[in-house]
XYZ file of C-alpha atoms in Angstrom:
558
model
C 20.462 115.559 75.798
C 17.488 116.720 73.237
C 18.513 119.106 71.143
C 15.823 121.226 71.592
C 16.514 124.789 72.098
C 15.764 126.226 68.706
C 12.138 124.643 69.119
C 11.018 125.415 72.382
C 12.216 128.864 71.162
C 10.430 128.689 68.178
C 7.086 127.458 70.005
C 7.648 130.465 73.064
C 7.329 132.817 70.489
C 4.360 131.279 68.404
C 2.339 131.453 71.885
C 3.943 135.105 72.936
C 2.153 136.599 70.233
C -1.002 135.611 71.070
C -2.646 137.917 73.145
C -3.850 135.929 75.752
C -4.514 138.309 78.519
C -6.653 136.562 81.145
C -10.328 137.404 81.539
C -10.575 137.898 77.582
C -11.354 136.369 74.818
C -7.763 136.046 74.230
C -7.770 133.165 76.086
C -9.860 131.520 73.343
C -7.782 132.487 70.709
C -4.581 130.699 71.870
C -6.239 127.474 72.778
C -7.671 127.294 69.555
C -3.991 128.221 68.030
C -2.901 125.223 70.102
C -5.837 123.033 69.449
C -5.241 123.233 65.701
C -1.404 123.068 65.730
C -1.300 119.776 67.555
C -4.402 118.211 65.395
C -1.795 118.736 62.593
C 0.361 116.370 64.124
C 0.484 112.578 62.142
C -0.103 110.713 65.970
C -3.377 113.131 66.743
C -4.403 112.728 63.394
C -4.415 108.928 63.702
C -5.697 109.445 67.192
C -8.149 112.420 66.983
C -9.763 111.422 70.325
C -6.440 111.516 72.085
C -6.986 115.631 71.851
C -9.504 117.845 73.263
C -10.016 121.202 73.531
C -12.422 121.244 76.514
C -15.119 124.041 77.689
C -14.244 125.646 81.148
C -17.389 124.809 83.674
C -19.158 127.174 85.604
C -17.318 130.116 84.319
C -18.825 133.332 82.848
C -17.020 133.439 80.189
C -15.955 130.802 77.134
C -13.059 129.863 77.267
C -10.758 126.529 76.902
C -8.613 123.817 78.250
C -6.134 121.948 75.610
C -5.710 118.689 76.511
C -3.351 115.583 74.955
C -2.221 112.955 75.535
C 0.297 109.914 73.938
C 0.379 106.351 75.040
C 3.634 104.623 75.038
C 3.791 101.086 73.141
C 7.576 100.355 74.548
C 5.809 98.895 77.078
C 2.314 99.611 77.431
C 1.148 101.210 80.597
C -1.511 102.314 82.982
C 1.208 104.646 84.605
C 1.180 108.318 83.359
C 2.274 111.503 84.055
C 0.777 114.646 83.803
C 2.334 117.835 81.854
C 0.856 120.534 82.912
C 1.224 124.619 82.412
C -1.246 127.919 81.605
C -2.078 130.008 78.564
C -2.908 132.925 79.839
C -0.902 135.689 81.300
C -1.559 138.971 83.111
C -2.122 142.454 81.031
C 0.172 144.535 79.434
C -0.547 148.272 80.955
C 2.376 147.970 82.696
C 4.615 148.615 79.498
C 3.009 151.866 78.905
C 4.098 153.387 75.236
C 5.559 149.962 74.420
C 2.634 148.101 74.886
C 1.864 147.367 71.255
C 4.804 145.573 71.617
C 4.547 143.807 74.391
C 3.731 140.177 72.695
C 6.273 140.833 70.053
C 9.360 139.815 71.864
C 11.888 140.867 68.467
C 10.016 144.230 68.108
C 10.399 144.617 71.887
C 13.810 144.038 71.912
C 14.789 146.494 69.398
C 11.939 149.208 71.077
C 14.167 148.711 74.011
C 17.537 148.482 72.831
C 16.656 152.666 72.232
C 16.017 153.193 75.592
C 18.066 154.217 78.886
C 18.104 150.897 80.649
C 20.113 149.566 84.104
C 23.762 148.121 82.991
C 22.250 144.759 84.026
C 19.464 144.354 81.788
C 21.229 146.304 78.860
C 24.077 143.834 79.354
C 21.103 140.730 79.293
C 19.250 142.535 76.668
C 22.413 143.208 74.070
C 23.739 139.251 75.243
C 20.756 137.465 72.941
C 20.786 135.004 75.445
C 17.154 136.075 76.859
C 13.923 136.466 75.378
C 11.558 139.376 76.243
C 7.674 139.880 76.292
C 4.633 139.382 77.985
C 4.167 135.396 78.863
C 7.678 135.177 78.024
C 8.630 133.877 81.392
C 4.943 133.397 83.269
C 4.751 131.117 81.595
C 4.849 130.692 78.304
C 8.326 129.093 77.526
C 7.135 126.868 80.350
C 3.884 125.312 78.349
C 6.588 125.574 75.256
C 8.923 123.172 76.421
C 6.090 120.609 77.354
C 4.555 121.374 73.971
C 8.100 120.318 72.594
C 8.056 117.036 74.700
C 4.610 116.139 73.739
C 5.698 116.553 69.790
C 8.639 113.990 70.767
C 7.041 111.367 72.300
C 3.922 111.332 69.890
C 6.871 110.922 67.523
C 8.240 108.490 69.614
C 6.096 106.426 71.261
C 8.213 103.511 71.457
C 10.687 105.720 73.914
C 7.527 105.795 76.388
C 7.299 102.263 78.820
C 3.705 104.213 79.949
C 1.712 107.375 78.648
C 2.068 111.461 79.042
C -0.876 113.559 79.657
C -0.506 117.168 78.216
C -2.678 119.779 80.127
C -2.557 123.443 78.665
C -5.579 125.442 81.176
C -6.764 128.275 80.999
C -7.419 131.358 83.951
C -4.309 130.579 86.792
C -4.190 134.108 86.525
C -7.608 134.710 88.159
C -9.816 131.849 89.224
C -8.021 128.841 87.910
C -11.451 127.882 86.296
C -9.007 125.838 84.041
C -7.420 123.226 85.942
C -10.746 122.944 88.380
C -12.470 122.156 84.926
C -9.517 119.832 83.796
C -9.889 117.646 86.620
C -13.214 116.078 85.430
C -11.206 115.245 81.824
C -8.594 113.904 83.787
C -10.534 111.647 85.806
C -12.381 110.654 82.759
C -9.665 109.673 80.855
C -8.434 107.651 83.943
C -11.317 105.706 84.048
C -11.296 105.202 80.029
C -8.049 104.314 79.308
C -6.626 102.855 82.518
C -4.066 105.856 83.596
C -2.639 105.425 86.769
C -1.674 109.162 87.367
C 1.690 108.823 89.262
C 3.378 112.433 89.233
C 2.357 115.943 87.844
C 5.075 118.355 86.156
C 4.055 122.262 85.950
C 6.018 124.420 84.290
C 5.691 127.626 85.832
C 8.320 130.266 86.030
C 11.470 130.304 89.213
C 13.156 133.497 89.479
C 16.125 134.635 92.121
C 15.119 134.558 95.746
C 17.344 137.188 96.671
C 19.906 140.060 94.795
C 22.978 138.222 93.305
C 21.220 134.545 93.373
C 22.737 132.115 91.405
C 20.788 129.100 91.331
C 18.060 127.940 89.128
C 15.465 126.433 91.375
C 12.872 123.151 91.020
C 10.456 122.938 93.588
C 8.802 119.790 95.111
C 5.180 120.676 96.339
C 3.708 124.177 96.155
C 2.733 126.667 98.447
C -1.314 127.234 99.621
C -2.830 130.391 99.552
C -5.588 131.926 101.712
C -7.515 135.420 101.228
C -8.997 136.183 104.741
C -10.583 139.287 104.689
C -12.574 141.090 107.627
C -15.444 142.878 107.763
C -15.184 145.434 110.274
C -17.764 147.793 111.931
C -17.828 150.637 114.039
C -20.139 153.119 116.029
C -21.253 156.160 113.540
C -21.424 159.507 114.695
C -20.401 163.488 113.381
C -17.413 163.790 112.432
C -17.746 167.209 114.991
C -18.294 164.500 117.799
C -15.671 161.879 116.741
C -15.804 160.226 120.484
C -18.875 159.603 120.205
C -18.657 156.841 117.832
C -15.833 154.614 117.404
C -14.705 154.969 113.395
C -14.039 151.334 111.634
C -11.262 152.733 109.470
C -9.315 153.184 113.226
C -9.605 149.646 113.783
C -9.139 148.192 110.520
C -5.846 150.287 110.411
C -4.779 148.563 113.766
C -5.702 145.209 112.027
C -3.272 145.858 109.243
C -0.678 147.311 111.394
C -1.164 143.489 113.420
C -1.128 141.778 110.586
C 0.702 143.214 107.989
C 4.305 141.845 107.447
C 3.897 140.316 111.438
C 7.043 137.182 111.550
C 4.637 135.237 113.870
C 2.258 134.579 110.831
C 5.125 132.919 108.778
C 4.678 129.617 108.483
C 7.704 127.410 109.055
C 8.247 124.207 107.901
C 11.299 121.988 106.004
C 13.739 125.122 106.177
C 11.530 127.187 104.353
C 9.727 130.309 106.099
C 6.496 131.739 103.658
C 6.482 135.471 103.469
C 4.046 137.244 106.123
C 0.553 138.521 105.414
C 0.060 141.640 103.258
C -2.940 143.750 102.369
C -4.206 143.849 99.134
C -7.166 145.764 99.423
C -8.328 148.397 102.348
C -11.149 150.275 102.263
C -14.190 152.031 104.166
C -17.525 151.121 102.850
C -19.130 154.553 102.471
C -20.690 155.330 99.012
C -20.270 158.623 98.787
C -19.113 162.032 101.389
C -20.533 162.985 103.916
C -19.432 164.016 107.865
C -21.103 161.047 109.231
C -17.867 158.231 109.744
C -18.492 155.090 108.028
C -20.257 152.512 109.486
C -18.172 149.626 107.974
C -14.678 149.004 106.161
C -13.413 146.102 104.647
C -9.757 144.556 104.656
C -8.194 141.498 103.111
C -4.857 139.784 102.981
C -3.248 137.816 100.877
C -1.734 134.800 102.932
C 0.733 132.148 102.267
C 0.726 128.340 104.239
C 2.820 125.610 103.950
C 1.788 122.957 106.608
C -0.767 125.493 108.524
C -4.675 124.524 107.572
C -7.071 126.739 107.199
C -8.492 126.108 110.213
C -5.244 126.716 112.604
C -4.863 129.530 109.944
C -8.200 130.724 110.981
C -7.443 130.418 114.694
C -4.319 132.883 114.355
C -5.683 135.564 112.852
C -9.047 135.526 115.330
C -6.246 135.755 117.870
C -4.483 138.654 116.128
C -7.152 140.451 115.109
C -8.289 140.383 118.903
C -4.825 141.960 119.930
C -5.606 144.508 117.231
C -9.005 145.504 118.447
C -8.255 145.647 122.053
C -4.781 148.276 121.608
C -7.262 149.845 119.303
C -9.892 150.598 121.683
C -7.145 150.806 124.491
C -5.589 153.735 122.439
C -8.816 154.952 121.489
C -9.476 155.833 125.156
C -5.806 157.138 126.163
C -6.384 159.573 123.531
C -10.323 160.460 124.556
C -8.974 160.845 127.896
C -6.307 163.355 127.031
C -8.986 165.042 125.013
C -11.410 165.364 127.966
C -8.118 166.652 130.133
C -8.261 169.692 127.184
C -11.849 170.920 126.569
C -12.956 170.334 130.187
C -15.478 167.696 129.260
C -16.728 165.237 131.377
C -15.580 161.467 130.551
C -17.718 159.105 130.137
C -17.317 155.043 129.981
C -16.712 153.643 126.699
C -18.824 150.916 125.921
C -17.087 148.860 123.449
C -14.955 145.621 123.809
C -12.844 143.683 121.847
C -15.127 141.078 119.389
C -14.010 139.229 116.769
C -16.351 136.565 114.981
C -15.656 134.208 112.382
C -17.996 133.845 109.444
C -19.099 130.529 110.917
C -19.652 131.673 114.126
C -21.688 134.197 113.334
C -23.568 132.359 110.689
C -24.794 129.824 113.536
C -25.174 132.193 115.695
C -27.895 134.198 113.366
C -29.485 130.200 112.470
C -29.822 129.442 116.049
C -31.892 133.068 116.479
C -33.730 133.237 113.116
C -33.995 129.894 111.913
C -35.052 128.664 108.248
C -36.685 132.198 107.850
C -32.905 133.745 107.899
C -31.170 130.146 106.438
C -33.552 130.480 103.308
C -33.622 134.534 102.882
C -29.392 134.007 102.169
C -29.739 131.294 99.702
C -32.040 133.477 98.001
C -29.759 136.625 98.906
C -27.177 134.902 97.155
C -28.698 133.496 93.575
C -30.162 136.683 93.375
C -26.650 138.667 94.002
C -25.281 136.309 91.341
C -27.135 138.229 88.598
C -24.677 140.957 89.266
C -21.817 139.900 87.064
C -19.947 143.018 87.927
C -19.140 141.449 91.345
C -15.693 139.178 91.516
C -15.531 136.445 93.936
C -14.005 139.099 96.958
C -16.968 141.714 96.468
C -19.590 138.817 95.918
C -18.383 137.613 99.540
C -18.355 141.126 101.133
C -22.105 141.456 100.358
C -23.002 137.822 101.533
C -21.743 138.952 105.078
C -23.044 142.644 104.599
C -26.370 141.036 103.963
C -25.707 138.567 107.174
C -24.592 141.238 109.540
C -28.072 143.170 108.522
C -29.946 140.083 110.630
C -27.354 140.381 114.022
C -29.287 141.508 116.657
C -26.411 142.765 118.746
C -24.561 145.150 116.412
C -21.991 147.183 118.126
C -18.568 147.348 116.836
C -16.787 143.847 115.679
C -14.317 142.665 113.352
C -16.302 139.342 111.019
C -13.195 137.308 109.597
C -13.665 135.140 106.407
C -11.911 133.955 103.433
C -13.055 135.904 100.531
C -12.050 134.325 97.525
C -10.309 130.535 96.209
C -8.597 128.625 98.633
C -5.414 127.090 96.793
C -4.574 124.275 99.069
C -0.788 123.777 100.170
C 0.600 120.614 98.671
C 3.626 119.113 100.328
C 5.839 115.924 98.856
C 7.452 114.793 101.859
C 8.180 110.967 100.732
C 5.546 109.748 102.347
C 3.978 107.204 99.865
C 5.664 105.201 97.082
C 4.433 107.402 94.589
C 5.945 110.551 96.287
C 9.554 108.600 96.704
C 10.127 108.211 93.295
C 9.093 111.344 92.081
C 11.867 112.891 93.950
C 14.293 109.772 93.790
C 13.827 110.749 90.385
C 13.525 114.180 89.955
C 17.034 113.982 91.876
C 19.047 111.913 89.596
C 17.373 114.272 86.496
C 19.274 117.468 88.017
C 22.635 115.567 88.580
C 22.499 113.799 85.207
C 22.355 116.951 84.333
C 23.871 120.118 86.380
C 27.213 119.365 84.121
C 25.686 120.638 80.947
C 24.977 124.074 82.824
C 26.767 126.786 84.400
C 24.280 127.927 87.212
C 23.776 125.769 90.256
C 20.973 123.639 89.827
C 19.095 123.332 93.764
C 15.855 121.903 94.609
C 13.673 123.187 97.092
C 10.380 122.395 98.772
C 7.319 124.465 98.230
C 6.922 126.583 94.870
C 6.476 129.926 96.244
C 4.024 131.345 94.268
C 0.420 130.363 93.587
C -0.361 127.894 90.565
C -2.527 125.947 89.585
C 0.131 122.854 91.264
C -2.302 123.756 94.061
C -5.408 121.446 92.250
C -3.982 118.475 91.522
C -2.725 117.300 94.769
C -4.213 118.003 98.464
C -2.701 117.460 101.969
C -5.437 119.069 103.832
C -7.622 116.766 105.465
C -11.815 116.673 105.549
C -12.054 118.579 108.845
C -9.949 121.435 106.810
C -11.668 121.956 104.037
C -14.947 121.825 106.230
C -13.286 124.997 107.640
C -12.416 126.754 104.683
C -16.121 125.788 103.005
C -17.703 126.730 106.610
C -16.124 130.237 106.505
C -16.546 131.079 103.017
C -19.291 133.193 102.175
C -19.522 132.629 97.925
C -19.024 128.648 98.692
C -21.354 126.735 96.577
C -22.924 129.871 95.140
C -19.723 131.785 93.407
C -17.578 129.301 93.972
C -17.754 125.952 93.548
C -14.473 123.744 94.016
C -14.659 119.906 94.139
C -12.382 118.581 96.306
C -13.312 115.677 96.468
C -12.593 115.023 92.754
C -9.345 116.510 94.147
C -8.380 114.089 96.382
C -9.298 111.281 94.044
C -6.961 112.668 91.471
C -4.377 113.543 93.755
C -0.953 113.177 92.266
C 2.699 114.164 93.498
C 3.167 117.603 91.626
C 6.948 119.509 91.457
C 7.493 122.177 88.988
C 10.357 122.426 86.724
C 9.824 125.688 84.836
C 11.650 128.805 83.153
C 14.086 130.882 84.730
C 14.010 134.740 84.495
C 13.336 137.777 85.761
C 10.508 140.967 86.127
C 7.693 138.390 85.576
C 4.221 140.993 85.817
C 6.351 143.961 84.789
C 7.186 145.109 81.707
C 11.074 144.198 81.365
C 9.786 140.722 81.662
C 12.146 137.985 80.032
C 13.391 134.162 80.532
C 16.542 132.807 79.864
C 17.092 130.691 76.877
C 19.622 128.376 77.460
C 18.328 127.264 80.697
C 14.481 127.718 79.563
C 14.460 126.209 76.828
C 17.379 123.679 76.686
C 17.753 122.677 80.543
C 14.226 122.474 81.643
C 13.249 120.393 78.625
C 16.044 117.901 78.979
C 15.410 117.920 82.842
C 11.579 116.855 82.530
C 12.706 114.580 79.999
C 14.362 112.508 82.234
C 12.171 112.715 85.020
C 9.278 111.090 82.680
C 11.654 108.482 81.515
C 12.995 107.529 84.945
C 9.401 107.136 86.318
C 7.822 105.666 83.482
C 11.137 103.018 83.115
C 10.462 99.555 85.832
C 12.901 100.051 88.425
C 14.982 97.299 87.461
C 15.547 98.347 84.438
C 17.037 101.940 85.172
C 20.754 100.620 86.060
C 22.954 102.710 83.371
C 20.169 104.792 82.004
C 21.677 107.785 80.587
């Protein structure tokens, strides 16, 4: 075992102080920290071009990648594998009158050692044993202990039979403009040097699954994420004739109450069930008051998948949000009815139906009516909309379909369903390819070789459950399925521009072996040590040596 704790703890709490909230500058600072404490090292200063600290693309901001990597001479090697983990973290509001010390994790602990804290995290907090702070546990101690191994083996070259590719990115907070910009260095370096990229290690955080959870998890794959969002419009009217007009803020609260937390959009798959949709924004679209109800509202939902595509994805929620229209509308009238019942009114019909379009749909629907004219009026809609940086990628899309829906010649009510922001495709190791086999052959005899140095059960599980960057290094979708997230994305190739392509010719095996901890995003954020920064290090250790070592030559490895 390395005896690494008291570095990786060391390292954790060089990074922790930096600042490096994502989205400002930060995220400069502590790659250039980085940059210039690995260019001291004797290896990158015999091998400057081994190191890199490498400009995001397309981004609106500057900020960097830090990139490394050492090549083995016990038996040199095309085969490599990836270290990979983020520098930035989310902000520090959350810690209110502590937050000046919220990237000071030993003035932290003594700010909260004064206060009236839960027998639980008094009893963690008074132990030693964890370390507190901002990035402690997302994921700081995570890019620490890679940082540690990266030291070694440029130390140690001779201990590597092939090479190890350090990746520190920026922005997995937000946009993961960092590892979509790494990719091009990566597949660079590939072609330069040879590397046959056969398995990806992230680092990112595990925490208990449940209250009273034991176990330390290492996951094999990672989960995707989708942001479908709808666009929803109704009939306007006075608010002093409400049945005249059907309001959009009715029917996007029946959408929610379809969608949100619903069992039947869990997706299923190796004994693992991915938590249901959830809102994370709701909204009417009205700038200011008046008694006129809106004419639009806008809904989206974050979305988890672990073997759905976007495309089935997209079929469930057209079918859902078609349930949700029609008890809408169906309620809608029970209710106008009883009202006409009251007053004495006469009814009338109500015109409406349930209609639900995709962004696709109704995107060749309006180029089949308006041709080039409307085709050519949206690319320019859309550069032009681009000078607004005060738009992210979820407004930017909202207008795109605003600006569409202006153009519909039929525009009664209807619910327009699109994904409004980064797709972060669903990557599953099942075993099915060489490469894939001995990632977990060997990421299995690293946890036993192991488990007796450590209290806590050790399990591994498929599917990280939280979104990372794991997500751009590896791809199971299929052509057809990006086509559909692409087709049905309003900012693609404007906002947002993703090569998957460069993707899929990366595409390496990715598990993540990262920190354990708890409160990660809130302010009594913390890892533990001895399994942070001891375990995980010695655990990833193995797992490089085992796949880097010829399989006949692994027999007694220890």
């Amino acid at each position: 075992m390395l005896p690494c704790q008291e570095d990786v703890l060391l390292y954790t709490k060089l990074l922790v102080r930096i600042e490096s909230i994502v989205g400002t500058s930060g995220e400069k600072e502590i790659a250039e920290t980085l940059h210039a404490l690995l260019a001291a090292l004797p290896y990158f200063q015999q091998n400057p071009s081994y190191l890199v600290k490498s400009p995001t693309l397309n981004d609106e901001i500057e900020r960097y990648n830090v990139m490394a990597f050492v090549k083995g001479t016990k038996r040199p090697s095309g085969r490599t594998v990836i270290l990979m983990g983020h520098l930035d973290t989310v902000g520090t509001d959350d810690y209110g009158a502590l937050k000046s010390s919220a990237c000071e994790p030993d003035g932290l602990r003594r700010e909260l050692m004064r206060q009236e804290l839960p027998d639980d995290l008094r009893r963690q907090l008074e132990s030693g044993d964890w370390l507190f702070g901002r990035g402690a546990l997302d994921m700081k101690s995570g890019l620490a202990s890679h940082l540690y191994l990266l030291q070694y083996y440029s130390e140690r070259p001779e201990e590597l039979a092939g090479n190890i590719v350090f990746v520190a990115e920026c922005d997995e907070e937000d946009g993961s403009h960092g590892i979509l910009s790494a990719i091009r260095q990566l597949l660079a370096w590939q072609e330069e040097h040879g590397f046959d990229y056969i398995a990806a290690i992230n680092a990112d955080f595990v925490s208990p699954r449940y209250p009273g959870d034991p176990n330390r998890y290492i996951y094999k794959g990672t989960v995707g994420k989708l942001l479908p969002a709808f666009y929803i419009t109704g009939a306007e009217t006075h608010a002093g004739a409400c049945f005249e007009g059907l309001d959009p803020n009715w029917l996007a609260a029946e959408l929610t109450r379809e969608l949100n937390y619903n069992p039947e959009l869990c997706n299923a798959a190796h004994g693992e069930v991915g938590a249901p949709p959830v809102t994370l924004k709701q909204t009417d679209l009205k700038p200011s008051y008046d008694v006129q109800t809106g004419l639009a509202a806008y809904v989206y939902y974050n979305m988890l998948i672990y073997t759905w595509t976007p495309k089935e994805a997209l079929s469930r929620l057209k079918r859902h949000a078609e349930i949700a229209f029609g008890r809408a509308l169906a309620l809608y009238a029970e209710r106008y009815r009883a009202y006409c019942r009251m007053s004495g009114e006469p009814e009338r019909d109500i015109p409406w139906r349930p209609r639900v379009l995709t962004y696709d749909e109704m995107n060749r629907m309006l180029l089949s009516e308006h041709g080039d004219r409307y085709g050519q009026h949206m690319e320019r809609f859309k550069r032009e909309l681009l000078l607004d940086r005060t738009l992210d990628l979820r407004m930017y899309s909202l207008k795109v379909v605003e600006e569409a829906w202006r153009w519909m010649k039929d525009r009664s009510p209807a619910m327009v369903l699109f994904f409004a922001s980064l797709y972060s495709p669903r990557v599953e190791l099942s075993g099915s390819n060489d490469k894939e086999l001995r990632l977990i052959e060997a990421l299995d005899e690293a946890v036993r070789s192991v488990q007796d140095r450590y209290e806590h059960p050790i399990r591994i599980k498929p599917f990280f459950p939280y979104i990372s960057d794991m997500s751009f290094v590896g791809i199971s979708d299929d052509d057809e399925s990006i086509a559909a997230e692409a087709a049905n994305n309003p900012s693609w190739n404007s906002k947002l521009l993703v090569d998957y392509e460069a993707i899929r010719r990366l595409d390496v095996p990715v598990i993540n072996i990262g920190p354990y901890g708890m409160d990660a995003h809130k302010k009594h954020e913390r890892a533990e040590i001895r399994y942070s920064m001891f375990i995980v290090p010695n655990i990833t250790h193995r797992v490089v040596q085992r796949l880097l070592t010829p399989i006949g030559e692994q027999a007694g490895e220890g």
